[in-house]
PDB file of C-alpha atoms in Angstrom:
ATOM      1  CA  UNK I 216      35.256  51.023  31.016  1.00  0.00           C
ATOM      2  CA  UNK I 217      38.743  51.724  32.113  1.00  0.00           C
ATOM      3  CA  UNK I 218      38.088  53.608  36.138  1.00  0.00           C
ATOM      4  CA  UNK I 219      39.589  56.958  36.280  1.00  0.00           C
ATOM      5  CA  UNK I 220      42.421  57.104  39.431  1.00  0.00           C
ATOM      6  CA  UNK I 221      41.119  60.716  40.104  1.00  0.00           C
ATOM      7  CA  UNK I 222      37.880  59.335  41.095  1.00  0.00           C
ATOM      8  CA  UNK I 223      39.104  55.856  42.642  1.00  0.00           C
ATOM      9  CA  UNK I 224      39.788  57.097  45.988  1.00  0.00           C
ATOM     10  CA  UNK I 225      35.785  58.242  46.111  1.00  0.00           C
ATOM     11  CA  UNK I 226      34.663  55.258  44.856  1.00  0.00           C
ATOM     12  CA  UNK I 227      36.451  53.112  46.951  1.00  0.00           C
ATOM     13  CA  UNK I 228      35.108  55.425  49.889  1.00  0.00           C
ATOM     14  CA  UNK I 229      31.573  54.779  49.016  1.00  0.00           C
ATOM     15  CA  UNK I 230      32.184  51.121  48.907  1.00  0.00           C
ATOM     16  CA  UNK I 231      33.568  51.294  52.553  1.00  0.00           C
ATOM     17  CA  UNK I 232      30.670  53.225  53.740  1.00  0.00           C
ATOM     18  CA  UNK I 233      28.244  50.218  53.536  1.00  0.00           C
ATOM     19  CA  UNK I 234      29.921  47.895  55.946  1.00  0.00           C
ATOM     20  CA  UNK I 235      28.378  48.261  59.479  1.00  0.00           C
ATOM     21  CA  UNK I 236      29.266  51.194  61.759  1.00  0.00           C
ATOM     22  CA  UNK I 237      32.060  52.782  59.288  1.00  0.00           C
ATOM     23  CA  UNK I 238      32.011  55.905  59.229  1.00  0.00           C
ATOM     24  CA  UNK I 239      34.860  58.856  57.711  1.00  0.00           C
ATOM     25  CA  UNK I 240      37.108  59.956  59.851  1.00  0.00           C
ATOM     26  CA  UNK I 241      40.041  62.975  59.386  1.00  0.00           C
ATOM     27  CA  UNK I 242      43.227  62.460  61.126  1.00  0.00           C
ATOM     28  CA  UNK I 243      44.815  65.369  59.254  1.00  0.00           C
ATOM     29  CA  UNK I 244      43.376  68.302  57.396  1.00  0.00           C
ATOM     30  CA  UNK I 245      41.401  67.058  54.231  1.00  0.00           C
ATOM     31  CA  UNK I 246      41.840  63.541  54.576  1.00  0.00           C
ATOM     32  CA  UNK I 247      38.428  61.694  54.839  1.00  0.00           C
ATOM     33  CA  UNK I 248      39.561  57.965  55.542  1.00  0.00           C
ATOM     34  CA  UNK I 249      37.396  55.034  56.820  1.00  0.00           C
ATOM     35  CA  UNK I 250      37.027  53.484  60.424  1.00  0.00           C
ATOM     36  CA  UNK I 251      34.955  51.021  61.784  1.00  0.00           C
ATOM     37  CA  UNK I 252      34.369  52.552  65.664  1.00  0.00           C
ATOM     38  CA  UNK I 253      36.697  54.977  65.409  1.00  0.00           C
ATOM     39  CA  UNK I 254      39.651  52.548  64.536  1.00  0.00           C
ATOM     40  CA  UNK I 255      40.715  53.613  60.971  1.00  0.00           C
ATOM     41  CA  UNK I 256      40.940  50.516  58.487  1.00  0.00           C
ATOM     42  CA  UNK I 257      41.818  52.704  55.089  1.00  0.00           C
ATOM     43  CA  UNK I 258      43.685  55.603  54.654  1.00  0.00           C
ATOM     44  CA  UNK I 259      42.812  56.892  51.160  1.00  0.00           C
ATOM     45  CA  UNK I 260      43.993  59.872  49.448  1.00  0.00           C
ATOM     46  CA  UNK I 261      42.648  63.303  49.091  1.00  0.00           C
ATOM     47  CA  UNK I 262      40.843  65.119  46.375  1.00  0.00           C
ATOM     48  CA  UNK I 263      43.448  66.605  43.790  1.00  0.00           C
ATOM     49  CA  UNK I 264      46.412  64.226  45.020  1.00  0.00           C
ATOM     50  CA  UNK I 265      47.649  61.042  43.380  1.00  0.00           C
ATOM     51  CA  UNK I 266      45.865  58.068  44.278  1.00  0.00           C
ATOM     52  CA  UNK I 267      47.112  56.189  47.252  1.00  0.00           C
ATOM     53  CA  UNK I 268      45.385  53.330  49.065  1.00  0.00           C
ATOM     54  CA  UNK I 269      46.748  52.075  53.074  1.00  0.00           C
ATOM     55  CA  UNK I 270      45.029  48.932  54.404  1.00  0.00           C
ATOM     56  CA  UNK I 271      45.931  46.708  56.760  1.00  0.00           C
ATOM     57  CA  UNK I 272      46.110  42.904  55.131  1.00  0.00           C
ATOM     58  CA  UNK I 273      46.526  40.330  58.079  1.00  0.00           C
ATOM     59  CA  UNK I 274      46.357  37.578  55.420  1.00  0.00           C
ATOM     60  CA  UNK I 275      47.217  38.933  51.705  1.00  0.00           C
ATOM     61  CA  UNK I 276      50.115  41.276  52.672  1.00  0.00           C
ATOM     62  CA  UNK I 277      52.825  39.065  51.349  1.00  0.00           C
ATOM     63  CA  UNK I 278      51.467  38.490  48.285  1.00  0.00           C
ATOM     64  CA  UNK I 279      50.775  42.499  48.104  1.00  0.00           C
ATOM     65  CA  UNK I 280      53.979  43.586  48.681  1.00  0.00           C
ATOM     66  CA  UNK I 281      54.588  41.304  45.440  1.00  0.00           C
ATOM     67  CA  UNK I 282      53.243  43.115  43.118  1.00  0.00           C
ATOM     68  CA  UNK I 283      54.964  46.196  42.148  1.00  0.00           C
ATOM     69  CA  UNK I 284      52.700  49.177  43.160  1.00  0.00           C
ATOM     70  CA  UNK I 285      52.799  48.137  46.934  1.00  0.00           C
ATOM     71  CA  UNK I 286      55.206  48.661  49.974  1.00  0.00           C
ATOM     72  CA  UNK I 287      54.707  48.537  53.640  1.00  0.00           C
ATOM     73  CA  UNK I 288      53.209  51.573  55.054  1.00  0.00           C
ATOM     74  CA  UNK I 289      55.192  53.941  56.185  1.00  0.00           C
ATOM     75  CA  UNK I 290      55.472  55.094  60.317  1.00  0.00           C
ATOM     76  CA  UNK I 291      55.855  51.527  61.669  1.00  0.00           C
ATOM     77  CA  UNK I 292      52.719  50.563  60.037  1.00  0.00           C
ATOM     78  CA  UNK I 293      53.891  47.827  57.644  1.00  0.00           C
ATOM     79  CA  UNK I 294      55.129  45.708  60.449  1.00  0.00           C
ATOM     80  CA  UNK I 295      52.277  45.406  61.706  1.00  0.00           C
ATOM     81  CA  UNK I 296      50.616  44.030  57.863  1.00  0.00           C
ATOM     82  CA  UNK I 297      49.927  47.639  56.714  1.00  0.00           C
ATOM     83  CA  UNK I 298      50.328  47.790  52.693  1.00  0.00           C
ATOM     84  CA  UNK I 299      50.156  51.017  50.834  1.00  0.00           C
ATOM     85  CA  UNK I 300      49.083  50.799  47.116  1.00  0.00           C
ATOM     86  CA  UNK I 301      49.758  53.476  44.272  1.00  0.00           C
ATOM     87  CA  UNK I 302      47.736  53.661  41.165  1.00  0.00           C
ATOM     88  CA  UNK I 303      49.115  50.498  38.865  1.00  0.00           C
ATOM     89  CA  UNK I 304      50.222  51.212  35.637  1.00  0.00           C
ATOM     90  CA  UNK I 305      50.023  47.250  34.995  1.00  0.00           C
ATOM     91  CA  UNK I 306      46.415  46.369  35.938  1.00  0.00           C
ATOM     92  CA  UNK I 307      43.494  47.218  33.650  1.00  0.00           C
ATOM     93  CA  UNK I 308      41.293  47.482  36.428  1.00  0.00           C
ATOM     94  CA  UNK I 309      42.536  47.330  40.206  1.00  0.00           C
ATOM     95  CA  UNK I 310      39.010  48.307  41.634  1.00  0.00           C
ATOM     96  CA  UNK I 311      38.221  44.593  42.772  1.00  0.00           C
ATOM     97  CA  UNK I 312      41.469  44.211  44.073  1.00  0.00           C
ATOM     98  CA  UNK I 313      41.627  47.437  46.164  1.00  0.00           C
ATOM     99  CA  UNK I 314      37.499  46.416  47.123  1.00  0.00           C
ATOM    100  CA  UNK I 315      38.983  43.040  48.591  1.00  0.00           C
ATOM    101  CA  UNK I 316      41.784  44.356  50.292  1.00  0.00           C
ATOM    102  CA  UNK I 317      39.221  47.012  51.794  1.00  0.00           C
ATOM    103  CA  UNK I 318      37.358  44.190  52.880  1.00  0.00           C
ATOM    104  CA  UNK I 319      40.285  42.370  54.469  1.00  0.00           C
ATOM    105  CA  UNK I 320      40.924  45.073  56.360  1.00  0.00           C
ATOM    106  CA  UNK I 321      37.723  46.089  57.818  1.00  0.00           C
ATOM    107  CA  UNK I 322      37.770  42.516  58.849  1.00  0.00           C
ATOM    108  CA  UNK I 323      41.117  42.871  60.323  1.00  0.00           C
ATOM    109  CA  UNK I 324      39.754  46.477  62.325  1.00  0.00           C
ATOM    110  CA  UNK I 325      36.048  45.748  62.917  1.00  0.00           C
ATOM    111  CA  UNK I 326      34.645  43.957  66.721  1.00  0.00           C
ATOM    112  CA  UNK I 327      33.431  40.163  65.887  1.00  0.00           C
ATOM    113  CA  UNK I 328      30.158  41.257  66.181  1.00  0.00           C
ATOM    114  CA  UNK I 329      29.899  43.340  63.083  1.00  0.00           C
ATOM    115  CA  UNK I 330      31.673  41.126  61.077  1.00  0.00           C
ATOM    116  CA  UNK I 331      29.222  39.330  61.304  1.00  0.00           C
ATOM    117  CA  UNK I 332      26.607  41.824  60.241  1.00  0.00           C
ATOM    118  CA  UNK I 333      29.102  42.490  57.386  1.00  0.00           C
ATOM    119  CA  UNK I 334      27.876  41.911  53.495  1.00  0.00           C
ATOM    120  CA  UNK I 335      29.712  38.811  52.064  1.00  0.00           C
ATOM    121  CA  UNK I 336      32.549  40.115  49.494  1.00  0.00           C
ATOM    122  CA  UNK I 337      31.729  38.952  46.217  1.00  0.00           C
ATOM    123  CA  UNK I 338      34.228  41.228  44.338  1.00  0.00           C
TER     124      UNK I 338
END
C-alpha cells in the first residue's frame, strides 16, 4: 500500500513519540514537532499543508541533499547538517527513509543517556 503524504507527517509523529523522553513541542501556532528535552529534533508539517520533513543528519546529510526532494534547511540550519525533505515524487515509499533519518536525528539531539534507552532502528 502506497502511504498517503496527507497522513505522513502523523505517522511519522507517532513513530517519534516512542523514543525516550520525546515529547511535541509548538514553536509556532499549529505546528506540533518533536523534541527530545525540549531540544527539537523534527520539524514536521501541519495538518492541511504539504508535507515537509526538517531533521538534523550529522552523518547522512550529504548523501540527502543528493537526492532531489532535499535542501539544507532554511535560517542557518543546514550548516549546521539540517536537511529539509518534500514529499518525493520518485520514491514508492519514503516512510523508512524519513523513519531513519528521524532516528539519526534524535540521536544527533538526545543526552547519551537516552540513547541508550533508545529502541534499535530496524527500518
Amino acid at each position: 500500500m502506497t502511504p498517503d503524504p496527507k497522513t505522513a507527517a502523523e505517522a511519522l509523529r507517532a513513530f517519534g513519540l516512542t523514543y525516550p523522553e520525546v515529547s511535541l513541542k509548538s514553536p509556532w501556532p499549529g505546528h506540533a514537532d518533536l523534541a527530545v528535552r525540549d531540544k527539537t529534533f523534527a520539524y514536521l508539517s501541519k495538518a492541511g499543508e504539504p508535507f515537509s520533513l526538517s531533521v538534523k543528519l550529522p552523518f547522512s546529510a550529504p548523501e540527502a541533499l543528493d537526492m532531489g526532494f532535499t535542501t539544507p534547511t532554511a535560517y542557518g540550519l543546514g550548516k549546521s547538517g539540517w536537511v529539509t525533505a518534500q514529499w518525493p515524487a520518485t520514491v514508492a515509499d519514503p516512510m523508512a527513509l524519513f523513519r531513519a533519518w528521524i532516528d539519526e536525528s534524535y540521536r544527533a539531539q538526545a543526552p547519551k543517556r537516552l540513547i541508550t534507552q533508545a529502541p534499535t532502528f530496524t527500518g
